[in-house]
CSV table of N, CA and C in Angstrom, one decimal:
chain,number,residue,atom,x,y,z
D,261,MET,N,0.8,-0.9,0.1
D,261,MET,CA,-0.3,-0.4,0.0
D,261,MET,C,1.0,1.3,0.0
D,262,SER,N,0.5,2.1,-1.0
D,262,SER,CA,1.3,3.3,-0.9
D,262,SER,C,1.2,4.4,-0.1
D,263,PRO,N,1.8,4.9,0.3
D,263,PRO,CA,1.2,5.9,1.4
D,263,PRO,C,0.9,7.1,0.9
D,264,ARG,N,-0.6,7.9,1.4
D,264,ARG,CA,-1.5,9.2,0.6
D,264,ARG,C,-0.6,10.3,0.7
D,265,PRO,N,-0.9,10.7,-0.7
D,265,PRO,CA,0.0,12.1,-0.8
D,265,PRO,C,-0.3,13.0,0.2
D,266,ALA,N,0.5,14.0,0.5
D,266,ALA,CA,0.2,14.9,1.4
D,266,ALA,C,-0.3,16.2,0.5
D,267,PRO,N,-1.6,16.7,1.5
D,267,PRO,CA,-2.2,17.6,1.0
D,267,PRO,C,-1.4,18.5,0.4
D,268,ASP,N,-2.2,19.7,-0.5
D,268,ASP,CA,-1.0,20.8,-0.7
D,268,ASP,C,-1.4,21.9,-0.2
D,269,LEU,N,-0.7,22.6,0.3
D,269,LEU,CA,-0.6,23.8,1.3
D,269,LEU,C,-1.8,24.5,1.5
D,270,HIS,N,-2.4,24.6,0.0
D,270,HIS,CA,-3.9,25.4,-0.2
D,270,HIS,C,-5.1,24.7,0.8
D,271,ALA,N,-4.9,23.3,0.6
D,271,ALA,CA,-6.1,22.5,1.1
D,271,ALA,C,-5.9,22.3,2.3
D,272,ARG,N,-4.6,22.3,2.9
D,272,ARG,CA,-4.0,22.0,4.3
D,272,ARG,C,-4.5,23.6,5.1
D,273,ARG,N,-4.4,24.8,4.4
D,273,ARG,CA,-4.6,26.2,5.0
D,273,ARG,C,-6.5,25.9,5.1
D,274,ASP,N,-6.9,25.4,3.9
D,274,ASP,CA,-8.5,25.4,4.4
D,274,ASP,C,-9.0,24.6,5.2
D,275,HIS,N,-8.1,23.6,5.6
D,275,HIS,CA,-8.4,22.5,6.2
D,275,HIS,C,-8.5,23.2,8.0
D,276,VAL,N,-7.3,23.7,8.1
D,276,VAL,CA,-7.0,24.3,9.6
D,276,VAL,C,-8.0,25.8,9.6
D,277,VAL,N,-8.5,26.6,8.6
D,277,VAL,CA,-9.1,27.5,9.2
D,277,VAL,C,-10.9,26.6,9.3
D,278,ARG,N,-10.7,25.7,8.7
D,278,ARG,CA,-12.4,25.4,9.0
D,278,ARG,C,-12.5,24.8,10.6
D,279,ALA,N,-11.1,24.1,10.8
D,279,ALA,CA,-11.1,23.3,12.3
D,279,ALA,C,-10.9,24.8,13.4
D,280,THR,N,-10.3,25.9,12.8
D,280,THR,CA,-10.4,26.5,13.8
D,280,THR,C,-11.8,27.3,14.0
D,281,ARG,N,-12.4,27.7,13.0
D,281,ARG,CA,-13.9,28.1,13.1
D,281,ARG,C,-14.7,27.0,13.8
D,282,ASP,N,-14.6,26.2,13.5
D,282,ASP,CA,-15.0,25.1,14.4
D,282,ASP,C,-15.0,25.0,16.1
D,283,VAL,N,-13.9,25.1,16.5
D,283,VAL,CA,-13.4,25.1,17.9
D,283,VAL,C,-13.8,26.5,18.4
D,284,ALA,N,-13.4,27.7,17.9
D,284,ALA,CA,-13.9,28.6,17.9
D,284,ALA,C,-15.7,29.4,18.1
D,285,GLU,N,-16.0,28.5,17.3
D,285,GLU,CA,-17.8,28.5,17.5
D,285,GLU,C,-18.1,27.7,18.3
D,286,SER,N,-17.9,26.7,18.8
D,286,SER,CA,-18.3,25.9,19.7
D,286,SER,C,-17.7,25.9,21.3
D,287,GLU,N,-16.3,26.5,21.4
D,287,GLU,CA,-15.9,26.9,22.9
D,287,GLU,C,-15.1,28.1,23.2
D,288,GLY,N,-15.1,29.0,21.9
D,288,GLY,CA,-14.9,30.6,22.0
D,288,GLY,C,-13.3,30.5,21.7
D,289,TRP,N,-12.4,31.6,21.4
D,289,TRP,CA,-11.1,31.9,21.1
D,289,TRP,C,-10.3,31.4,22.2
D,290,ALA,N,-10.5,31.4,23.3
D,290,ALA,CA,-9.7,31.1,24.4
D,290,ALA,C,-9.5,29.5,24.2
D,291,ALA,N,-10.3,28.8,23.5
D,291,ALA,CA,-9.9,27.1,23.3
D,291,ALA,C,-9.1,27.0,22.0
D,292,VAL,N,-8.6,28.0,21.1
D,292,VAL,CA,-8.0,27.8,20.1
D,292,VAL,C,-6.7,28.4,20.2
D,293,THR,N,-6.0,27.0,20.1
D,293,THR,CA,-4.3,27.1,20.5
D,293,THR,C,-3.6,26.6,19.3
D,294,MET,N,-2.4,26.3,18.9
D,294,MET,CA,-2.1,25.7,18.2
D,294,MET,C,-1.8,24.3,18.9
D,295,ARG,N,-1.5,24.1,19.7
D,295,ARG,CA,-1.4,22.9,20.7
D,295,ARG,C,-3.1,21.8,20.4
D,296,ARG,N,-4.3,22.7,20.5
D,296,ARG,CA,-5.3,22.3,20.6
D,296,ARG,C,-5.6,21.8,18.9
D,297,LEU,N,-5.3,22.7,18.2
D,297,LEU,CA,-5.6,22.4,16.6
D,297,LEU,C,-4.7,21.5,15.9
D,298,SER,N,-4.1,21.1,16.5
D,298,SER,CA,-2.4,20.2,16.0
D,298,SER,C,-3.3,18.7,16.4
D,299,ALA,N,-3.7,18.6,18.1
D,299,ALA,CA,-4.5,17.5,18.1
D,299,ALA,C,-5.6,17.1,17.4
D,300,GLU,N,-6.6,18.2,17.0
D,300,GLU,CA,-7.8,18.0,16.6
D,300,GLU,C,-7.5,17.2,15.1
D,301,LEU,N,-6.7,18.0,14.8
D,301,LEU,CA,-6.4,17.9,13.4
D,301,LEU,C,-5.4,16.7,12.9
D,302,GLY,N,-5.0,16.0,14.0
D,302,GLY,CA,-4.0,14.7,14.2
D,302,GLY,C,-2.9,15.0,13.2
D,303,VAL,N,-2.3,16.3,13.5
D,303,VAL,CA,-0.4,16.8,12.8
D,303,VAL,C,0.0,17.3,13.8
D,304,THR,N,1.3,17.4,13.7
D,304,THR,CA,2.0,17.8,14.4
D,304,THR,C,2.3,19.4,14.6
D,305,GLN,N,2.4,20.0,15.6
D,305,GLN,CA,2.7,21.6,15.5
D,305,GLN,C,3.5,22.4,14.4
D,306,PRO,N,4.5,21.3,14.2
D,306,PRO,CA,5.4,21.8,13.1
D,306,PRO,C,4.4,21.7,11.4
D,307,VAL,N,3.7,21.2,11.6
D,307,VAL,CA,3.1,20.8,10.5
D,307,VAL,C,2.0,22.2,10.3
D,308,LEU,N,1.5,22.5,11.6
D,308,LEU,CA,0.5,23.4,11.6
D,308,LEU,C,1.3,24.7,11.5
D,309,TYR,N,2.0,24.6,11.9
D,309,TYR,CA,2.9,26.5,11.6
D,309,TYR,C,3.7,26.0,10.3
D,310,SER,N,3.5,25.0,9.3
D,310,SER,CA,4.0,25.3,8.3
D,310,SER,C,3.0,25.8,7.2
D,311,ALA,N,1.1,25.6,7.3
D,311,ALA,CA,0.3,26.6,7.0
D,311,ALA,C,0.2,28.0,7.4
D,312,PHE,N,0.5,28.2,8.8
D,312,PHE,CA,0.2,29.2,9.4
D,312,PHE,C,1.4,29.6,10.1
D,313,ALA,N,2.0,31.2,9.9
D,313,ALA,CA,3.0,31.0,11.0
D,313,ALA,C,2.9,31.2,12.6
D,314,SER,N,1.7,31.8,12.9
D,314,SER,CA,1.2,31.8,13.7
D,314,SER,C,0.0,32.0,14.5
D,315,ARG,N,-0.6,32.1,15.7
D,315,ARG,CA,-2.3,32.0,16.1
D,315,ARG,C,-2.6,33.3,15.3
D,316,GLN,N,-2.0,34.6,15.6
D,316,GLN,CA,-2.3,35.6,14.4
D,316,GLN,C,-2.7,35.3,13.1
D,317,ALA,N,-1.9,34.9,12.4
D,317,ALA,CA,-2.2,34.5,11.4
D,317,ALA,C,-3.0,33.9,11.1
D,318,LEU,N,-3.5,32.9,11.7
D,318,LEU,CA,-4.7,32.1,11.5
D,318,LEU,C,-5.7,32.6,11.5
D,319,ILE,N,-5.8,33.5,13.2
D,319,ILE,CA,-7.1,34.3,13.3
D,319,ILE,C,-7.3,35.4,12.1
D,320,ASP,N,-6.6,35.9,11.5
D,320,ASP,CA,-6.5,36.8,10.6
D,320,ASP,C,-7.0,36.0,9.1
D,321,ALA,N,-6.6,34.9,9.1
D,321,ALA,CA,-7.2,33.7,7.9
D,321,ALA,C,-8.8,33.5,8.2
D,322,VAL,N,-9.3,33.4,9.2
D,322,VAL,CA,-10.5,33.3,9.7
D,322,VAL,C,-11.4,34.4,9.1
D,323,ALA,N,-10.7,35.9,9.4
D,323,ALA,CA,-11.4,36.5,9.2
D,323,ALA,C,-11.4,37.1,7.5
D,324,LEU,N,-10.7,36.6,7.3
D,324,LEU,CA,-10.8,37.0,6.0
D,324,LEU,C,-11.6,36.0,5.1
D,325,GLN,N,-11.3,35.1,5.7
D,325,GLN,CA,-12.6,33.6,5.1
D,325,GLN,C,-14.0,34.3,5.7
D,326,GLY,N,-14.0,34.8,6.8
D,326,GLY,CA,-15.2,35.6,7.1
D,326,GLY,C,-16.0,36.9,6.2
D,327,PHE,N,-15.0,37.6,5.7
D,327,PHE,CA,-15.3,38.6,4.9
D,327,PHE,C,-15.9,38.2,3.9
D,328,ARG,N,-15.1,37.1,3.1
D,328,ARG,CA,-15.8,36.2,1.9
D,328,ARG,C,-17.4,36.0,1.9
D,329,ASP,N,-17.3,35.3,3.6
D,329,ASP,CA,-18.6,34.7,3.6
D,329,ASP,C,-19.7,35.7,3.9
D,330,VAL,N,-19.7,36.9,4.7
D,330,VAL,CA,-20.5,37.8,4.8
D,330,VAL,C,-20.4,38.5,3.6
D,331,THR,N,-19.7,38.7,2.4
D,331,THR,CA,-19.9,39.1,0.9
D,331,THR,C,-20.8,38.2,0.5
D,332,ALA,N,-20.7,36.9,0.5
D,332,ALA,CA,-21.6,36.0,-0.1
D,332,ALA,C,-23.0,36.1,0.4
D,333,ALA,N,-23.1,36.4,1.8
D,333,ALA,CA,-24.4,36.1,2.3
D,333,ALA,C,-25.4,37.9,1.5
D,334,LEU,N,-24.5,38.7,1.7
D,334,LEU,CA,-25.1,40.1,1.4
D,334,LEU,C,-25.4,39.9,-0.1
D,335,GLU,N,-24.6,39.4,-0.9
D,335,GLU,CA,-24.7,39.2,-2.7
D,335,GLU,C,-25.9,38.2,-2.9
D,336,ALA,N,-26.3,37.5,-1.7
D,336,ALA,CA,-27.4,36.2,-2.0
D,336,ALA,C,-29.0,36.8,-1.6
D,337,VAL,N,-28.7,38.2,-1.2
D,337,VAL,CA,-30.0,38.8,-1.4
D,337,VAL,C,-30.0,40.1,-2.1
D,338,ASP,N,-31.5,40.4,-2.1
D,338,ASP,CA,-31.7,41.8,-2.7
D,338,ASP,C,-30.9,43.0,-2.6
D,339,ALA,N,-30.6,44.0,-3.6
D,339,ALA,CA,-29.3,44.9,-3.4
D,339,ALA,C,-30.3,46.4,-2.3
D,340,SER,N,-31.7,45.9,-1.9
D,340,SER,CA,-32.2,46.9,-1.2
D,340,SER,C,-31.2,47.1,0.0
D,341,PRO,N,-31.5,48.1,0.9
D,341,PRO,CA,-30.6,48.4,2.2
D,341,PRO,C,-31.4,47.4,3.4
D,342,LEU,N,-32.7,47.5,3.2
D,342,LEU,CA,-33.2,46.5,4.3
D,342,LEU,C,-32.6,44.9,4.0
D,343,ALA,N,-32.8,44.7,2.9
D,343,ALA,CA,-32.1,43.1,2.9
D,343,ALA,C,-30.9,42.6,3.2
D,344,ARG,N,-29.9,44.0,2.5
D,344,ARG,CA,-28.6,43.5,3.1
D,344,ARG,C,-28.7,43.8,4.5
D,345,MET,N,-29.3,44.7,5.1
D,345,MET,CA,-29.1,45.1,6.4
D,345,MET,C,-29.4,44.0,7.5
D,346,ARG,N,-30.4,43.2,6.7
D,346,ARG,CA,-31.0,42.0,7.4
D,346,ARG,C,-30.0,41.0,7.2
D,347,ALA,N,-29.4,40.6,6.3
D,347,ALA,CA,-28.5,39.6,5.8
D,347,ALA,C,-27.2,40.1,6.7
D,348,TYR,N,-26.6,41.4,6.9
D,348,TYR,CA,-25.4,41.7,7.6
D,348,TYR,C,-25.7,40.5,9.1
D,349,LEU,N,-26.6,41.4,9.9
D,349,LEU,CA,-27.0,41.0,10.6
D,349,LEU,C,-27.1,39.6,11.4
D,350,ASP,N,-28.2,39.1,10.1
D,350,ASP,CA,-28.1,37.4,10.2
D,350,ASP,C,-26.7,36.7,10.3
D,351,PHE,N,-25.8,37.2,9.4
D,351,PHE,CA,-24.7,36.8,9.3
D,351,PHE,C,-23.9,36.8,10.9
D,352,ALA,N,-24.1,38.0,11.4
D,352,ALA,CA,-23.0,38.2,12.6
D,352,ALA,C,-23.9,37.3,13.9
D,353,ALA,N,-25.1,37.5,13.8
D,353,ALA,CA,-25.9,36.5,14.8
D,353,ALA,C,-25.4,35.0,14.3
D,354,ALA,N,-25.2,34.3,13.4
D,354,ALA,CA,-25.2,33.1,13.4
D,354,ALA,C,-23.7,32.4,13.3
D,355,HIS,N,-22.6,33.8,13.1
D,355,HIS,CA,-20.9,33.2,13.4
D,355,HIS,C,-20.6,34.5,14.0
D,356,PRO,N,-20.7,34.2,15.5
D,356,PRO,CA,-20.5,35.3,16.7
D,356,PRO,C,-18.9,35.0,16.5
D,357,ARG,N,-18.1,34.1,16.5
D,357,ARG,CA,-16.7,34.1,16.9
D,357,ARG,C,-15.9,34.4,15.7
D,358,VAL,N,-16.5,34.1,14.2
D,358,VAL,CA,-15.7,34.5,13.4
D,358,VAL,C,-16.2,36.0,13.1
D,359,TYR,N,-17.0,36.4,13.5
D,359,TYR,CA,-17.6,38.2,13.7
D,359,TYR,C,-16.3,38.6,14.3
D,360,GLU,N,-16.5,38.0,15.3
D,360,GLU,CA,-15.1,38.5,16.4
D,360,GLU,C,-13.8,39.0,15.8
D,361,ALA,N,-13.4,37.5,15.0
D,361,ALA,CA,-12.4,37.7,14.3
D,361,ALA,C,-12.1,38.5,13.5
D,362,MET,N,-13.2,39.0,12.6
D,362,MET,CA,-13.4,39.8,11.6
D,362,MET,C,-13.3,41.5,12.1
D,363,PHE,N,-13.8,41.8,13.4
D,363,PHE,CA,-13.9,43.2,13.9
D,363,PHE,C,-13.2,43.7,15.4
D,364,SER,N,-13.6,42.6,16.1
D,364,SER,CA,-13.4,42.7,17.5
D,364,SER,C,-11.9,42.4,18.1
D,365,MET,N,-10.9,41.6,17.6
D,365,MET,CA,-10.0,40.9,18.0
D,365,MET,C,-8.7,41.7,17.3
D,366,PRO,N,-7.5,41.8,17.7
D,366,PRO,CA,-6.4,42.1,17.5
D,366,PRO,C,-6.4,41.7,15.9
D,367,SER,N,-6.0,42.4,15.1
D,367,SER,CA,-5.5,42.0,13.6
D,367,SER,C,-4.4,42.6,13.0
D,368,GLY,N,-4.0,41.9,12.3
D,368,GLY,CA,-2.7,42.5,11.6
D,368,GLY,C,-3.4,42.4,9.8
D,369,LEU,N,-5.0,42.6,9.6
D,369,LEU,CA,-5.3,43.2,8.5
D,369,LEU,C,-5.5,44.4,8.2
D,370,PRO,N,-4.6,45.0,7.4
D,370,PRO,CA,-5.1,46.6,6.8
D,370,PRO,C,-6.4,46.6,6.7
D,371,PHE,N,-7.2,47.9,7.3
D,371,PHE,CA,-8.2,48.4,6.7
D,371,PHE,C,-8.4,49.7,6.1
D,372,ALA,N,-9.3,50.1,5.2
D,372,ALA,CA,-9.4,51.5,4.8
D,372,ALA,C,-8.2,51.8,4.2
D,373,ALA,N,-6.8,50.9,3.8
D,373,ALA,CA,-5.5,51.3,3.4
D,373,ALA,C,-5.3,50.8,1.7
D,374,GLU,N,-4.2,51.4,1.3
D,374,GLU,CA,-3.6,50.6,-0.3
D,374,GLU,C,-3.6,49.4,-0.5
D,375,ASP,N,-3.2,48.7,1.0
D,375,ASP,CA,-3.2,47.1,1.2
D,375,ASP,C,-4.2,46.3,1.7
D,376,THR,N,-5.1,46.8,1.6
D,376,THR,CA,-6.7,46.2,2.1
D,376,THR,C,-6.5,45.2,1.5
D,377,PRO,N,-6.8,43.7,2.0
D,377,PRO,CA,-7.0,42.5,0.9
D,377,PRO,C,-8.6,42.7,0.3
D,378,GLU,N,-8.5,41.9,-0.9
D,378,GLU,CA,-9.6,42.2,-1.7
D,378,GLU,C,-10.8,41.6,-1.0
D,379,ALA,N,-10.8,40.8,0.1
D,379,ALA,CA,-12.2,40.4,0.6
D,379,ALA,C,-13.2,41.2,1.4
D,380,LEU,N,-11.9,42.2,2.2
D,380,LEU,CA,-12.3,43.3,2.7
D,380,LEU,C,-13.4,44.3,2.1
D,381,HIS,N,-12.6,44.3,0.4
D,381,HIS,CA,-12.9,45.4,-0.5
D,381,HIS,C,-14.6,44.6,-0.8
D,382,GLN,N,-14.5,43.7,-1.2
D,382,GLN,CA,-15.8,43.2,-1.7
D,382,GLN,C,-16.6,42.8,-0.9
D,383,ALA,N,-16.7,42.9,0.7
D,383,ALA,CA,-17.8,43.2,1.6
D,383,ALA,C,-17.9,44.3,1.4
D,384,PHE,N,-17.3,45.5,1.7
D,384,PHE,CA,-17.5,46.7,1.6
D,384,PHE,C,-18.5,47.2,0.4
D,385,ALA,N,-17.9,46.5,-0.8
D,385,ALA,CA,-19.0,47.0,-1.8
D,385,ALA,C,-20.3,46.4,-1.7
D,386,ALA,N,-20.0,45.0,-1.3
D,386,ALA,CA,-21.5,44.8,-0.9
D,386,ALA,C,-22.5,45.4,-0.3
D,387,ILE,N,-21.5,46.2,0.8
D,387,ILE,CA,-23.1,47.1,1.5
D,387,ILE,C,-23.2,48.7,0.6
D,388,ARG,N,-21.8,48.6,0.0
D,388,ARG,CA,-21.9,50.3,-0.9
D,388,ARG,C,-23.4,50.1,-1.7
D,389,VAL,N,-23.5,49.0,-2.5
D,389,VAL,CA,-24.0,48.9,-3.3
D,389,VAL,C,-25.9,49.6,-2.9
D,390,ALA,N,-25.8,49.0,-1.7
D,390,ALA,CA,-27.1,49.5,-0.8
D,390,ALA,C,-27.2,50.8,-0.6
D,391,PHE,N,-26.0,51.5,-0.2
D,391,PHE,CA,-25.8,52.4,0.3
D,391,PHE,C,-25.2,53.3,-0.7
D,392,PRO,N,-25.6,53.6,-2.2
D,392,PRO,CA,-24.4,54.4,-2.8
D,392,PRO,C,-24.2,55.9,-2.9
D,393,ASP,N,-23.1,55.9,-2.9
D,393,ASP,CA,-22.9,58.1,-2.8
D,393,ASP,C,-21.3,58.3,-3.5
D,394,ALA,N,-21.0,59.5,-3.8
D,394,ALA,CA,-19.7,59.7,-4.7
D,394,ALA,C,-18.6,58.6,-3.8
D,395,ASP,N,-18.9,59.1,-2.5
D,395,ASP,CA,-17.2,58.3,-1.9
D,395,ASP,C,-17.1,57.3,-0.7
D,396,GLY,N,-18.3,56.9,-0.6
D,396,GLY,CA,-18.6,55.5,0.5
D,396,GLY,C,-18.9,56.0,1.8
D,397,THR,N,-18.8,57.5,2.0
D,397,THR,CA,-19.2,57.4,3.3
D,397,THR,C,-20.8,57.1,4.0
D,398,TRP,N,-21.3,57.4,2.9
D,398,TRP,CA,-22.7,56.7,3.5
D,398,TRP,C,-22.6,55.0,3.8
D,399,ALA,N,-21.8,54.5,3.1
D,399,ALA,CA,-21.8,53.0,3.4
D,399,ALA,C,-21.2,52.7,4.4
D,400,GLU,N,-19.8,53.7,4.6
D,400,GLU,CA,-19.2,53.7,5.9
D,400,GLU,C,-20.0,53.9,7.1
D,401,VAL,N,-21.4,54.6,7.3
D,401,VAL,CA,-21.9,55.0,8.4
D,401,VAL,C,-22.9,54.0,8.6
D,402,ALA,N,-23.5,53.1,7.5
D,402,ALA,CA,-24.3,52.4,7.4
D,402,ALA,C,-23.6,50.8,8.0
D,403,TRP,N,-22.6,50.6,7.3
D,403,TRP,CA,-21.5,49.5,8.2
D,403,TRP,C,-21.6,49.7,9.8
D,404,SER,N,-21.2,50.9,9.9
D,404,SER,CA,-20.7,51.2,11.4
D,404,SER,C,-22.3,50.9,12.1
D,405,ALA,N,-23.5,51.8,11.8
D,405,ALA,CA,-24.6,51.3,12.4
D,405,ALA,C,-24.7,50.1,12.8
D,406,LEU,N,-24.7,49.2,11.3
D,406,LEU,CA,-24.9,48.0,11.5
D,406,LEU,C,-23.6,47.0,12.5
D,407,HIS,N,-22.9,47.1,12.5
D,407,HIS,CA,-21.5,46.7,13.3
D,407,HIS,C,-22.4,47.2,14.8
D,408,GLY,N,-22.8,48.1,15.1
D,408,GLY,CA,-22.5,48.7,16.4
D,408,GLY,C,-24.0,47.6,17.0
D,409,LEU,N,-24.9,47.3,16.1
D,409,LEU,CA,-26.3,46.4,16.5
D,409,LEU,C,-25.8,45.3,16.8
D,410,ALA,N,-24.8,44.9,15.7
D,410,ALA,CA,-24.5,43.3,15.7
D,410,ALA,C,-23.6,43.3,17.0
D,411,THR,N,-22.9,43.9,17.5
D,411,THR,CA,-21.9,44.2,18.7
D,411,THR,C,-22.3,44.0,19.8
D,412,LEU,N,-23.3,45.2,20.1
D,412,LEU,CA,-24.3,45.2,21.3
D,412,LEU,C,-24.8,43.9,21.6
D,413,GLN,N,-25.8,43.3,20.4
D,413,GLN,CA,-26.8,42.6,20.4
D,413,GLN,C,-26.1,41.3,21.4
D,414,ALA,N,-24.8,40.7,20.4
D,414,ALA,CA,-24.1,39.8,20.9
D,414,ALA,C,-23.5,39.8,22.1
D,415,GLY,N,-23.3,41.0,22.7
D,415,GLY,CA,-23.1,41.2,23.9
D,415,GLY,C,-24.0,41.4,24.7
D,416,GLY,N,-25.2,40.9,24.2
D,416,GLY,CA,-26.3,40.8,25.4
D,416,GLY,C,-26.5,42.4,25.9
D,417,ARG,N,-26.1,43.4,25.2
D,417,ARG,CA,-26.5,44.8,25.9
D,417,ARG,C,-27.5,45.6,25.3
D,418,LEU,N,-28.4,45.0,24.6
D,418,LEU,CA,-29.4,45.2,24.0
D,418,LEU,C,-30.9,44.6,24.5
D,419,ARG,N,-31.9,45.4,24.1
D,419,ARG,CA,-32.8,44.5,25.0
D,419,ARG,C,-33.6,43.1,24.2
D,420,PRO,N,-33.5,42.2,24.7
D,420,PRO,CA,-33.9,40.9,24.1
D,420,PRO,C,-35.4,41.3,23.1
D,421,GLY,N,-35.8,40.7,22.1
D,421,GLY,CA,-36.7,41.0,21.5
D,421,GLY,C,-37.3,42.4,20.8
D,422,HIS,N,-36.4,43.3,20.6
D,422,HIS,CA,-36.6,44.3,20.1
D,422,HIS,C,-35.6,44.2,18.9
D,423,ALA,N,-35.1,43.2,18.5
D,423,ALA,CA,-34.0,43.2,17.3
D,423,ALA,C,-34.8,44.1,16.3
D,424,GLN,N,-36.2,43.1,15.6
D,424,GLN,CA,-36.7,44.2,14.5
D,424,GLN,C,-36.7,45.6,14.6
D,425,SER,N,-37.4,46.1,15.7
D,425,SER,CA,-37.7,47.6,15.8
D,425,SER,C,-36.3,48.2,15.7
D,426,ARG,N,-35.2,47.9,16.1
D,426,ARG,CA,-34.0,48.4,16.3
D,426,ARG,C,-33.5,48.3,14.3
D,427,LEU,N,-33.8,47.3,13.7
D,427,LEU,CA,-33.2,47.3,12.6
D,427,LEU,C,-34.5,48.0,11.4
D,428,ASP,N,-35.6,48.3,11.9
D,428,ASP,CA,-36.5,49.1,11.1
D,428,ASP,C,-36.2,50.7,11.2
D,429,LEU,N,-35.5,50.7,12.8
D,429,LEU,CA,-35.7,52.2,13.1
D,429,LEU,C,-34.2,52.6,12.3
D,430,THR,N,-33.5,51.9,12.4
D,430,THR,CA,-31.9,51.9,11.6
D,430,THR,C,-31.9,52.2,10.0
D,431,HIS,N,-33.3,51.3,9.3
D,431,HIS,CA,-33.3,51.4,8.2
D,431,HIS,C,-33.9,52.8,7.8
D,432,ARG,N,-34.8,53.2,8.8
D,432,ARG,CA,-35.5,54.6,8.4
D,432,ARG,C,-34.7,55.9,8.7
D,433,LEU,N,-33.4,55.6,9.3
D,433,LEU,CA,-32.7,56.9,9.3
D,433,LEU,C,-31.6,56.7,8.7
D,434,LEU,N,-31.3,55.8,8.0
D,434,LEU,CA,-30.2,55.8,7.0
D,434,LEU,C,-31.0,56.1,5.6
D,435,THR,N,-32.0,55.8,5.2
D,435,THR,CA,-33.0,55.8,4.0
D,435,THR,C,-33.7,57.0,3.8
D,436,GLY,N,-34.1,57.4,5.3
D,436,GLY,CA,-35.1,58.7,5.3
D,436,GLY,C,-34.8,59.5,4.7
């Protein structure tokens, strides 16, 4: 029996990102360690480090995948402001730890800069299409409002049962 070929680096990285997301979503980011992931994946830590140089690099990879995923969620609905707003908030609620990696945890990803990764540009574009203006300021404000709602809701800092009322009011404020 011949040995199984080693997966290429891209496939290995994808596998590690999926495992990281699973651990983070089920147990929180404190449970995500390189030692834990190597055990989960049945590989040695050097193999894990060959795919990601550090835990921060891994978190950034999860964040980038999160930006690709939120873009897909936004583009899967109508480009109307309300539909995009709801899709954004639904994504944040369904993937709270990925959302943390995207926005709340320390990051090595550059935002609003020349070298901002394409996944971030695409996510912003998916918001901007619903809030078009000459320079993107309207989309920045819309994104900021949605981020505030998502973060406060996830942290239990808003009254339960009022999510729809908050969404409706934010929609009116942004489109009125």
